Amino acid sequence: MPSRLTPSSTAAAPVLSASPALADFSARLIAWQRQHGRHDLPWQNTRDAYRIWLSEIMLQQTQVSTVIPYYARFLERFPDVAALAAAPLDDVMALWAGLGYYSRARNLHRCAQAVVELHGGAFPASVEALAELPGIGRSTAAAIASFAFGARATILDGNVKRVLARVFGVEGFPGEKRVENAMWTLAESLLPSNAGNAEVSAYTQGLMDLGATLCMRGKPDCERCPFAPDCVANVSGRQRQLPAARPRKAVPTRRTWMLVLCDGDAVMLEKRPPSGIWGGLWSLPEAADEAALAERAREFGGDGAVSPLAPLTHTFTHFKLDIEPRLAELDRAGGGSAVLGDAETVWVPLRNIDAYGVPAPVRKLLDGLQGSLI
DNA sequence: GAGGCGTGGGA
DNA sequence: TTCCCAAGCCT
């Protein structure tokens, strides 16, 4: 239990400005978690590695309240890893639609198949083996290993980074490699020694609970925190400065034209490439400008008329997207539904959009269409 | 190893 | 409105 940690690099500025003597960090955290932590989340109170894994993947960069309904739908549809592995990827994408970061869904499916084919349908118990699986990194592997198998391994997610930065006064932006490495080392050093399964689970859950329910970014509830007397941020009044904020950068704006090609109450969707934004989802055909979109409409069998719909904007983490939707009708007299090019397309009645994995803003657009147009 | 990758909600 | 980013991983 280092009461004083220093960064490995001698040239770099010190990561820690101070360090409280917290030899009993884990004991205090476990005691706090048992009395004040969360115990009734849908993925708690189980040792089923499948359920724990599913929740951890969904919770990556995603808040608890957002995950809960998705988690319930997934479990109902795919009660075990074999069911998920056997399902078509398209079905997985459809259930994931709206949750974001769609590479998680593709990796989820690949991971289920790897567990079935490489591990006989049972998740491996070690952090190292877990981290070999698609979509499972160092932190998620530790979460699964500790919750499902009682492994003594530390997580390092946004909650933990915030807690460590404040309690131990870790300087620097945690997204920076040097800072993150120091936090991994610190987190490892804080693990409870000689802990049983229950203690390990309570410790890991306690890290998350403390960050999520007390040590929040905006208004940390320091008065209820078990580490308040020793917390560098609390003692020095620097809760707002720790952890250091991400360096600012301007987000670019992109513009795209989307084709709403209708045949009665059905609309044409096009499958997006497996990687990149909205990878693997079904979306509206796009073009870089108005003329190019009109050309695509003709290729798909449109009757030549293209009318504007209300534009919308969608903000991603790293850019803003202005969407210009254009409505066109299929030319039935002209032989219609010919689809040129090699893109995979499908005609879907608006009421059946749910069966396809559609990006959130496109889904919103089509929902509005169903109410106003037909 | 720096940047790509969604969405919704809070301040 | 605008900014920030939440139970991170992959390339």
CSV table of C-alpha atoms (C1' of nucleotides) in Angstrom, one decimal:
chain,number,residue,atom,x,y,z
A,1,MET,CA,0.0,0.0,0.0
A,2,PRO,CA,2.0,2.9,-1.3
A,3,SER,CA,1.3,6.0,0.6
A,4,ARG,CA,3.2,7.8,-2.0
A,5,LEU,CA,3.3,7.0,-5.7
A,6,THR,CA,5.4,8.5,-8.3
A,7,PRO,CA,5.2,8.2,-12.1
A,8,SER,CA,7.6,5.9,-13.8
A,9,SER,CA,8.9,8.5,-16.1
A,10,THR,CA,11.5,10.7,-14.4
A,11,ALA,CA,11.2,13.5,-17.0
A,12,ALA,CA,7.5,13.9,-16.8
A,13,ALA,CA,5.8,16.2,-14.3
A,14,PRO,CA,4.5,14.4,-11.2
A,15,VAL,CA,1.1,12.8,-11.7
A,16,LEU,CA,0.3,12.9,-8.0
A,17,SER,CA,0.4,16.2,-6.2
A,18,ALA,CA,-0.2,14.4,-2.9
A,19,SER,CA,-1.3,11.0,-1.5
A,20,PRO,CA,-3.3,10.3,1.5
A,21,ALA,CA,-2.3,7.4,3.7
A,22,LEU,CA,-5.1,5.0,2.7
A,23,ALA,CA,-3.9,1.6,3.6
A,24,ASP,CA,-7.5,0.7,4.3
A,25,PHE,CA,-8.9,2.1,1.0
A,26,SER,CA,-10.4,-1.3,0.0
A,27,ALA,CA,-11.8,-2.1,3.4
A,28,ARG,CA,-13.5,1.3,3.7
A,29,LEU,CA,-14.9,1.0,0.1
A,30,ILE,CA,-16.3,-2.5,0.7
A,31,ALA,CA,-18.0,-1.4,3.9
A,32,TRP,CA,-19.5,1.6,2.2
A,33,GLN,CA,-20.7,-0.4,-0.8
A,34,ARG,CA,-22.4,-2.9,1.4
A,35,GLN,CA,-24.3,-0.2,3.3
A,36,HIS,CA,-24.8,2.5,0.7
A,37,GLY,CA,-24.1,1.0,-2.7
A,38,ARG,CA,-26.4,-0.3,-5.4
A,39,HIS,CA,-27.6,-3.9,-5.0
A,40,ASP,CA,-30.7,-4.2,-7.2
A,41,LEU,CA,-29.5,-3.4,-10.7
A,42,PRO,CA,-30.8,-6.0,-13.3
A,43,TRP,CA,-27.3,-7.5,-13.8
A,44,GLN,CA,-26.5,-7.8,-10.1
A,45,ASN,CA,-27.1,-10.7,-7.8
A,46,THR,CA,-26.0,-13.3,-10.3
A,47,ARG,CA,-22.7,-15.1,-11.1
A,48,ASP,CA,-23.9,-15.9,-14.6
A,49,ALA,CA,-20.9,-14.7,-16.7
A,50,TYR,CA,-23.2,-14.3,-19.8
A,51,ARG,CA,-25.5,-11.8,-18.0
A,52,ILE,CA,-22.5,-10.0,-16.5
A,53,TRP,CA,-20.7,-9.8,-19.8
A,54,LEU,CA,-23.8,-8.6,-21.7
A,55,SER,CA,-24.3,-5.8,-19.1
A,56,GLU,CA,-20.7,-4.7,-19.1
A,57,ILE,CA,-20.6,-4.4,-22.9
A,58,MET,CA,-23.8,-2.4,-23.0
A,59,LEU,CA,-22.5,-0.2,-20.2
A,60,GLN,CA,-19.4,0.8,-22.0
A,61,GLN,CA,-19.7,4.6,-22.4
A,62,THR,CA,-23.4,4.3,-21.7
A,63,GLN,CA,-25.4,5.2,-18.6
A,64,VAL,CA,-27.3,2.7,-16.5
A,65,SER,CA,-30.7,4.2,-17.2
A,66,THR,CA,-30.2,3.9,-21.0
A,67,VAL,CA,-29.0,0.3,-20.8
A,68,ILE,CA,-31.8,-1.2,-18.7
A,69,PRO,CA,-34.5,-1.6,-21.4
A,70,TYR,CA,-32.0,-2.9,-23.9
A,71,TYR,CA,-30.6,-5.4,-21.4
A,72,ALA,CA,-34.1,-6.7,-20.7
A,73,ARG,CA,-34.9,-7.1,-24.4
A,74,PHE,CA,-31.6,-8.9,-25.1
A,75,LEU,CA,-32.1,-11.4,-22.3
A,76,GLU,CA,-35.6,-12.2,-23.4
A,77,ARG,CA,-34.6,-12.8,-26.9
A,78,PHE,CA,-31.2,-14.3,-26.2
A,79,PRO,CA,-31.4,-16.1,-22.8
A,80,ASP,CA,-27.9,-17.6,-23.1
A,81,VAL,CA,-24.7,-17.3,-25.1
A,82,ALA,CA,-25.6,-20.1,-27.4
A,83,ALA,CA,-28.8,-18.4,-28.5
A,84,LEU,CA,-26.9,-15.2,-29.2
A,85,ALA,CA,-24.2,-17.0,-31.1
A,86,ALA,CA,-26.8,-18.8,-33.3
A,87,ALA,CA,-28.7,-15.6,-34.2
A,88,PRO,CA,-28.2,-13.7,-37.4
A,89,LEU,CA,-26.1,-10.6,-36.9
A,90,ASP,CA,-28.9,-8.6,-38.4
A,91,ASP,CA,-31.2,-9.6,-35.5
A,92,VAL,CA,-28.6,-8.5,-33.0
A,93,MET,CA,-28.1,-5.1,-34.8
A,94,ALA,CA,-31.9,-4.6,-34.8
A,95,LEU,CA,-32.1,-5.1,-31.0
A,96,TRP,CA,-29.0,-2.9,-30.5
A,97,ALA,CA,-30.3,0.0,-32.7
A,98,GLY,CA,-30.5,3.2,-30.7
A,99,LEU,CA,-27.8,2.2,-28.2
A,100,GLY,CA,-24.9,3.5,-30.2
A,101,TYR,CA,-21.3,2.5,-30.8
A,102,TYR,CA,-22.4,-0.3,-33.1
A,103,SER,CA,-19.0,-2.0,-33.2
A,104,ARG,CA,-20.0,-3.2,-29.7
A,105,ALA,CA,-22.9,-5.2,-31.2
A,106,ARG,CA,-20.8,-6.7,-34.0
A,107,ASN,CA,-18.1,-7.7,-31.4
A,108,LEU,CA,-20.8,-9.0,-29.0
A,109,HIS,CA,-22.0,-11.4,-31.7
A,110,ARG,CA,-18.4,-12.4,-32.6
A,111,CYS,CA,-17.6,-12.9,-28.9
A,112,ALA,CA,-20.6,-15.1,-28.4
A,113,GLN,CA,-19.5,-17.3,-31.3
A,114,ALA,CA,-16.0,-17.5,-30.0
A,115,VAL,CA,-17.2,-18.5,-26.5
A,116,VAL,CA,-19.2,-21.3,-28.1
A,117,GLU,CA,-16.6,-22.5,-30.5
A,118,LEU,CA,-13.4,-21.9,-28.5
A,119,HIS,CA,-14.6,-22.3,-24.9
A,120,GLY,CA,-17.4,-24.9,-25.2
A,121,GLY,CA,-20.1,-22.3,-24.4
A,122,ALA,CA,-18.6,-21.2,-21.1
A,123,PHE,CA,-16.8,-17.9,-20.6
A,124,PRO,CA,-13.2,-18.3,-19.5
A,125,ALA,CA,-12.5,-17.3,-15.9
A,126,SER,CA,-9.2,-15.4,-16.3
A,127,VAL,CA,-8.7,-11.7,-17.1
A,128,GLU,CA,-6.1,-12.7,-19.7
A,129,ALA,CA,-8.4,-15.1,-21.6
A,130,LEU,CA,-11.4,-12.8,-21.3
A,131,ALA,CA,-9.4,-9.9,-22.8
A,132,GLU,CA,-8.6,-12.0,-25.8
A,133,LEU,CA,-12.3,-12.0,-26.8
A,134,PRO,CA,-13.7,-9.4,-29.2
A,135,GLY,CA,-15.0,-6.3,-27.5
A,136,ILE,CA,-13.5,-7.1,-24.1
A,137,GLY,CA,-10.6,-4.9,-23.1
A,138,ARG,CA,-8.6,-4.7,-19.9
A,139,SER,CA,-11.3,-3.0,-17.8
A,140,THR,CA,-14.3,-5.0,-19.0
A,141,ALA,CA,-12.3,-8.2,-18.5
A,142,ALA,CA,-11.6,-7.3,-14.9
A,143,ALA,CA,-15.2,-6.5,-14.3
A,144,ILE,CA,-16.4,-9.8,-15.6
A,145,ALA,CA,-13.7,-11.8,-13.9
A,146,SER,CA,-14.3,-10.1,-10.5
A,147,PHE,CA,-18.1,-10.3,-10.7
A,148,ALA,CA,-18.5,-13.7,-12.2
A,149,PHE,CA,-15.4,-15.5,-10.9
A,150,GLY,CA,-14.2,-13.5,-7.9
A,151,ALA,CA,-10.9,-12.7,-9.6
A,152,ARG,CA,-8.7,-10.1,-7.9
A,153,ALA,CA,-8.5,-7.6,-10.8
A,154,THR,CA,-9.2,-3.9,-11.0
A,155,ILE,CA,-11.4,-2.1,-13.4
A,156,LEU,CA,-10.5,1.4,-14.7
A,157,ASP,CA,-13.5,3.1,-16.1
A,158,GLY,CA,-14.7,6.7,-16.1
A,159,ASN,CA,-16.0,6.3,-12.5
A,160,VAL,CA,-12.7,4.9,-11.2
A,161,LYS,CA,-10.6,7.5,-13.0
A,162,ARG,CA,-12.8,10.3,-11.4
A,163,VAL,CA,-12.5,8.8,-7.9
A,164,LEU,CA,-8.8,8.2,-8.1
A,165,ALA,CA,-8.1,11.6,-9.6
A,166,ARG,CA,-9.9,13.3,-6.7
A,167,VAL,CA,-9.1,11.1,-3.7
A,168,PHE,CA,-5.4,10.8,-4.6
A,169,GLY,CA,-5.0,14.1,-6.5
A,170,VAL,CA,-4.0,12.6,-9.8
A,171,GLU,CA,-3.2,15.5,-12.1
A,172,GLY,CA,-3.5,15.5,-15.9
A,173,PHE,CA,-6.2,14.4,-18.4
A,174,PRO,CA,-7.0,10.7,-17.8
A,175,GLY,CA,-7.3,10.2,-21.5
A,176,GLU,CA,-3.6,10.8,-21.8
A,177,LYS,CA,-1.5,7.6,-21.8
A,178,ARG,CA,0.9,8.7,-19.1
A,179,VAL,CA,-1.9,9.6,-16.7
A,180,GLU,CA,-3.9,6.5,-17.5
A,181,ASN,CA,-0.9,4.2,-16.9
A,182,ALA,CA,-0.3,5.8,-13.5
A,183,MET,CA,-4.0,5.2,-12.7
A,184,TRP,CA,-3.8,1.5,-13.7
A,185,THR,CA,-0.8,1.2,-11.3
A,186,LEU,CA,-2.6,3.0,-8.5
A,187,ALA,CA,-5.8,1.0,-9.0
A,188,GLU,CA,-3.9,-2.3,-8.9
A,189,SER,CA,-2.2,-1.2,-5.7
A,190,LEU,CA,-5.5,-0.5,-4.0
A,191,LEU,CA,-7.0,-4.0,-4.6
A,192,PRO,CA,-8.0,-5.8,-1.4
A,193,SER,CA,-5.6,-8.6,-0.5
A,194,ASN,CA,-6.9,-12.0,0.6
A,195,ALA,CA,-10.4,-11.2,-0.5
A,196,GLY,CA,-13.1,-13.7,-1.1
A,197,ASN,CA,-15.5,-13.6,-3.9
A,198,ALA,CA,-18.0,-11.5,-2.1
A,199,GLU,CA,-15.4,-9.0,-1.1
A,200,VAL,CA,-14.0,-8.7,-4.6
A,201,SER,CA,-17.5,-8.2,-6.0
A,202,ALA,CA,-18.4,-5.5,-3.4
A,203,TYR,CA,-15.1,-3.8,-4.0
A,204,THR,CA,-15.5,-3.6,-7.8
A,205,GLN,CA,-19.1,-2.6,-7.4
A,206,GLY,CA,-18.1,0.0,-4.8
A,207,LEU,CA,-15.7,1.7,-7.2
A,208,MET,CA,-18.5,2.1,-9.7
A,209,ASP,CA,-21.1,3.1,-7.2
A,210,LEU,CA,-19.0,5.7,-5.5
A,211,GLY,CA,-18.3,7.3,-8.9
A,212,ALA,CA,-21.8,7.1,-10.1
A,213,THR,CA,-23.8,8.0,-7.0
A,214,LEU,CA,-21.5,10.2,-4.9
A,215,CYS,CA,-18.3,11.3,-6.7
A,216,MET,CA,-20.2,12.6,-9.7
A,217,ARG,CA,-18.6,15.0,-12.2
A,218,GLY,CA,-20.8,18.1,-11.5
A,219,LYS,CA,-21.8,18.1,-7.9
A,220,PRO,CA,-20.0,15.4,-5.8
A,221,ASP,CA,-21.7,14.7,-2.5
A,222,CYS,CA,-18.5,14.8,-0.4
A,223,GLU,CA,-20.4,14.9,2.9
A,224,ARG,CA,-21.5,11.4,2.4
A,225,CYS,CA,-18.2,10.1,1.1
A,226,PRO,CA,-16.2,7.7,3.2
A,227,PHE,CA,-13.0,9.2,1.9
A,228,ALA,CA,-13.9,12.9,2.5
A,229,PRO,CA,-11.3,13.5,5.3
A,230,ASP,CA,-8.5,12.1,3.1
A,231,CYS,CA,-9.6,13.2,-0.4
A,232,VAL,CA,-7.1,15.6,-2.0
A,233,ALA,CA,-9.9,17.2,-4.0
A,234,ASN,CA,-12.2,17.6,-1.1
A,235,VAL,CA,-9.6,18.9,1.3
A,236,SER,CA,-8.3,21.4,-1.2
A,237,GLY,CA,-11.6,22.3,-2.7
A,238,ARG,CA,-10.6,21.2,-6.1
A,239,GLN,CA,-13.5,18.9,-7.0
A,240,ARG,CA,-14.2,20.9,-10.1
A,241,GLN,CA,-10.5,20.8,-11.3
A,242,LEU,CA,-10.1,17.0,-10.8
A,243,PRO,CA,-10.0,15.1,-13.0
A,244,ALA,CA,-8.6,17.5,-15.6
A,245,ALA,CA,-11.0,18.2,-18.4
A,246,ARG,CA,-10.4,16.9,-21.9
A,247,PRO,CA,-8.6,19.3,-24.1
A,248,ARG,CA,-11.0,21.3,-26.3
A,249,LYS,CA,-11.2,20.8,-30.0
A,250,ALA,CA,-13.7,22.1,-32.6
A,251,VAL,CA,-16.1,19.5,-34.0
A,252,PRO,CA,-16.5,19.7,-37.8
A,253,THR,CA,-19.9,19.8,-39.5
A,254,ARG,CA,-20.7,17.4,-42.4
A,255,ARG,CA,-23.7,17.5,-44.7
A,256,THR,CA,-25.5,14.7,-46.4
A,257,TRP,CA,-28.6,14.1,-48.5
A,258,MET,CA,-30.8,11.2,-47.7
A,259,LEU,CA,-33.3,9.5,-50.1
A,260,VAL,CA,-36.7,8.6,-48.8
A,261,LEU,CA,-37.9,6.4,-51.6
A,262,CYS,CA,-41.4,5.2,-51.1
A,263,ASP,CA,-43.5,2.5,-52.7
A,264,GLY,CA,-46.9,2.9,-51.0
A,265,ASP,CA,-46.3,2.6,-47.3
A,266,ALA,CA,-42.9,0.9,-47.8
A,267,VAL,CA,-39.5,2.7,-47.8
A,268,MET,CA,-36.2,1.5,-49.3
A,269,LEU,CA,-33.3,1.0,-46.9
A,270,GLU,CA,-29.7,0.4,-47.8
A,271,LYS,CA,-27.2,-1.6,-45.7
A,272,ARG,CA,-24.3,0.4,-44.6
A,273,PRO,CA,-20.7,-1.0,-44.8
A,274,PRO,CA,-19.6,-3.0,-41.7
A,275,SER,CA,-17.2,-0.4,-40.4
A,276,GLY,CA,-17.4,3.3,-40.0
A,277,ILE,CA,-20.3,5.4,-38.7
A,278,TRP,CA,-23.5,3.3,-38.2
A,279,GLY,CA,-21.5,0.3,-39.5
A,280,GLY,CA,-23.8,-2.6,-40.3
A,281,LEU,CA,-27.0,-0.7,-39.8
A,282,TRP,CA,-29.8,-0.2,-42.3
A,283,SER,CA,-30.2,3.4,-43.4
A,284,LEU,CA,-31.5,5.6,-46.1
A,285,PRO,CA,-29.4,5.9,-49.3
A,286,GLU,CA,-27.1,8.9,-49.2
A,287,ALA,CA,-25.4,11.3,-51.6
A,288,ALA,CA,-23.0,14.2,-51.2
A,289,ASP,CA,-25.3,16.7,-52.9
A,290,GLU,CA,-28.8,17.2,-54.3
A,291,ALA,CA,-28.0,16.3,-57.9
A,292,ALA,CA,-26.3,13.1,-56.9
A,293,LEU,CA,-29.2,12.1,-54.8
A,294,ALA,CA,-31.7,12.7,-57.7
A,295,GLU,CA,-29.5,10.5,-59.8
A,296,ARG,CA,-29.5,7.7,-57.2
A,297,ALA,CA,-33.3,8.0,-57.0
A,298,ARG,CA,-33.6,7.4,-60.8
A,299,GLU,CA,-31.2,4.4,-60.5
A,300,PHE,CA,-33.4,2.9,-57.8
A,301,GLY,CA,-36.5,3.3,-60.0
A,302,GLY,CA,-37.8,6.7,-58.8
A,303,ASP,CA,-40.3,8.5,-61.0
A,304,GLY,CA,-38.0,11.5,-61.3
A,305,ALA,CA,-39.8,13.9,-58.9
A,306,VAL,CA,-37.8,14.6,-55.7
A,307,SER,CA,-39.3,16.9,-53.0
A,308,PRO,CA,-37.6,18.2,-49.9
A,309,LEU,CA,-38.5,17.2,-46.3
A,310,ALA,CA,-37.7,19.0,-43.1
A,311,PRO,CA,-33.9,19.0,-42.5
A,312,LEU,CA,-32.5,17.7,-39.3
A,313,THR,CA,-29.2,17.7,-37.5
A,314,HIS,CA,-27.5,15.0,-35.5
A,315,THR,CA,-24.6,15.5,-33.2
A,316,PHE,CA,-22.0,12.8,-32.7
A,317,THR,CA,-19.1,12.8,-30.3
A,318,HIS,CA,-16.7,13.9,-33.0
A,319,PHE,CA,-18.7,15.7,-35.7
A,320,LYS,CA,-22.1,17.3,-36.4
A,321,LEU,CA,-24.2,16.0,-39.3
A,322,ASP,CA,-26.7,18.1,-41.2
A,323,ILE,CA,-29.2,15.8,-42.9
A,324,GLU,CA,-31.2,17.0,-46.0
A,325,PRO,CA,-34.0,14.4,-46.6
A,326,ARG,CA,-35.6,14.2,-50.0
A,327,LEU,CA,-38.8,12.3,-50.8
A,328,ALA,CA,-39.3,10.3,-54.0
A,329,GLU,CA,-41.9,7.9,-55.2
A,330,LEU,CA,-41.2,4.6,-57.0
A,331,ASP,CA,-42.2,4.7,-60.7
A,332,ARG,CA,-44.5,1.6,-60.9
A,333,ALA,CA,-45.4,2.2,-64.5
A,334,GLY,CA,-41.7,2.3,-65.4
A,335,GLY,CA,-41.1,-1.2,-64.0
A,336,GLY,CA,-40.1,0.2,-60.6
A,337,SER,CA,-38.1,-1.7,-58.1
A,338,ALA,CA,-35.0,-2.2,-60.2
A,339,VAL,CA,-32.0,-1.8,-57.8
A,340,LEU,CA,-28.7,-1.0,-59.5
A,341,GLY,CA,-25.3,-1.1,-58.0
A,342,ASP,CA,-24.0,-3.7,-55.5
A,343,ALA,CA,-25.6,-2.2,-52.4
A,344,GLU,CA,-27.8,-4.4,-50.4
A,345,THR,CA,-31.3,-2.9,-50.2
A,346,VAL,CA,-34.6,-3.8,-48.8
A,347,TRP,CA,-38.2,-2.5,-48.9
A,348,VAL,CA,-39.7,-2.1,-45.5
A,349,PRO,CA,-43.3,-1.0,-44.5
A,350,LEU,CA,-42.9,1.9,-42.1
A,351,ARG,CA,-44.7,0.0,-39.4
A,352,ASN,CA,-42.0,-2.7,-39.5
A,353,ILE,CA,-39.0,-0.5,-39.2
A,354,ASP,CA,-38.4,-1.9,-35.7
A,355,ALA,CA,-37.3,-5.2,-37.2
A,356,TYR,CA,-34.3,-3.5,-38.7
A,357,GLY,CA,-31.3,-1.9,-37.1
A,358,VAL,CA,-31.8,1.8,-38.1
A,359,PRO,CA,-29.7,4.8,-36.8
A,360,ALA,CA,-31.5,6.9,-34.3
A,361,PRO,CA,-32.0,10.1,-36.3
A,362,VAL,CA,-33.1,8.1,-39.4
A,363,ARG,CA,-35.6,6.2,-37.2
A,364,LYS,CA,-36.8,9.6,-35.9
A,365,LEU,CA,-37.2,10.8,-39.5
A,366,LEU,CA,-39.2,7.8,-40.6
A,367,ASP,CA,-41.4,7.9,-37.5
A,368,GLY,CA,-42.4,11.4,-38.3
A,369,LEU,CA,-43.1,10.4,-41.9
A,370,GLN,CA,-45.4,7.7,-40.7
A,371,GLY,CA,-47.5,10.1,-38.8
A,372,SER,CA,-47.7,13.0,-41.3
A,373,LEU,CA,-47.5,11.5,-44.8
A,374,ILE,CA,-49.6,8.4,-44.9
B,1,DG,C1',-0.9,6.0,-29.8
B,2,DA,C1',-4.2,9.3,-31.3
B,3,DG,C1',-8.4,9.3,-33.3
B,4,DG,C1',-12.8,6.9,-34.7
B,5,DC,C1',-16.9,5.4,-32.9
B,6,DG,C1',-23.6,7.0,-30.9
B,7,DT,C1',-26.9,8.6,-28.2
B,8,DG,C1',-29.3,11.0,-24.6
B,9,DG,C1',-29.3,13.8,-20.7
B,10,DG,C1',-27.6,17.2,-17.4
B,11,DA,C1',-25.7,21.8,-16.5
C,1,DT,C1',-28.0,26.8,-27.3
C,2,DT,C1',-23.8,24.7,-26.4
C,3,DC,C1',-20.8,22.0,-24.1
C,4,DC,C1',-19.7,17.8,-21.7
C,5,DC,C1',-19.3,13.0,-21.6
C,6,DA,C1',-21.2,8.2,-19.4
C,7,DA,C1',-19.5,0.8,-16.5
C,8,DG,C1',-14.0,1.7,-23.3
C,9,DC,C1',-12.4,-0.9,-27.3
C,10,DC,C1',-10.1,-1.1,-31.6
C,11,DT,C1',-7.0,0.2,-35.2
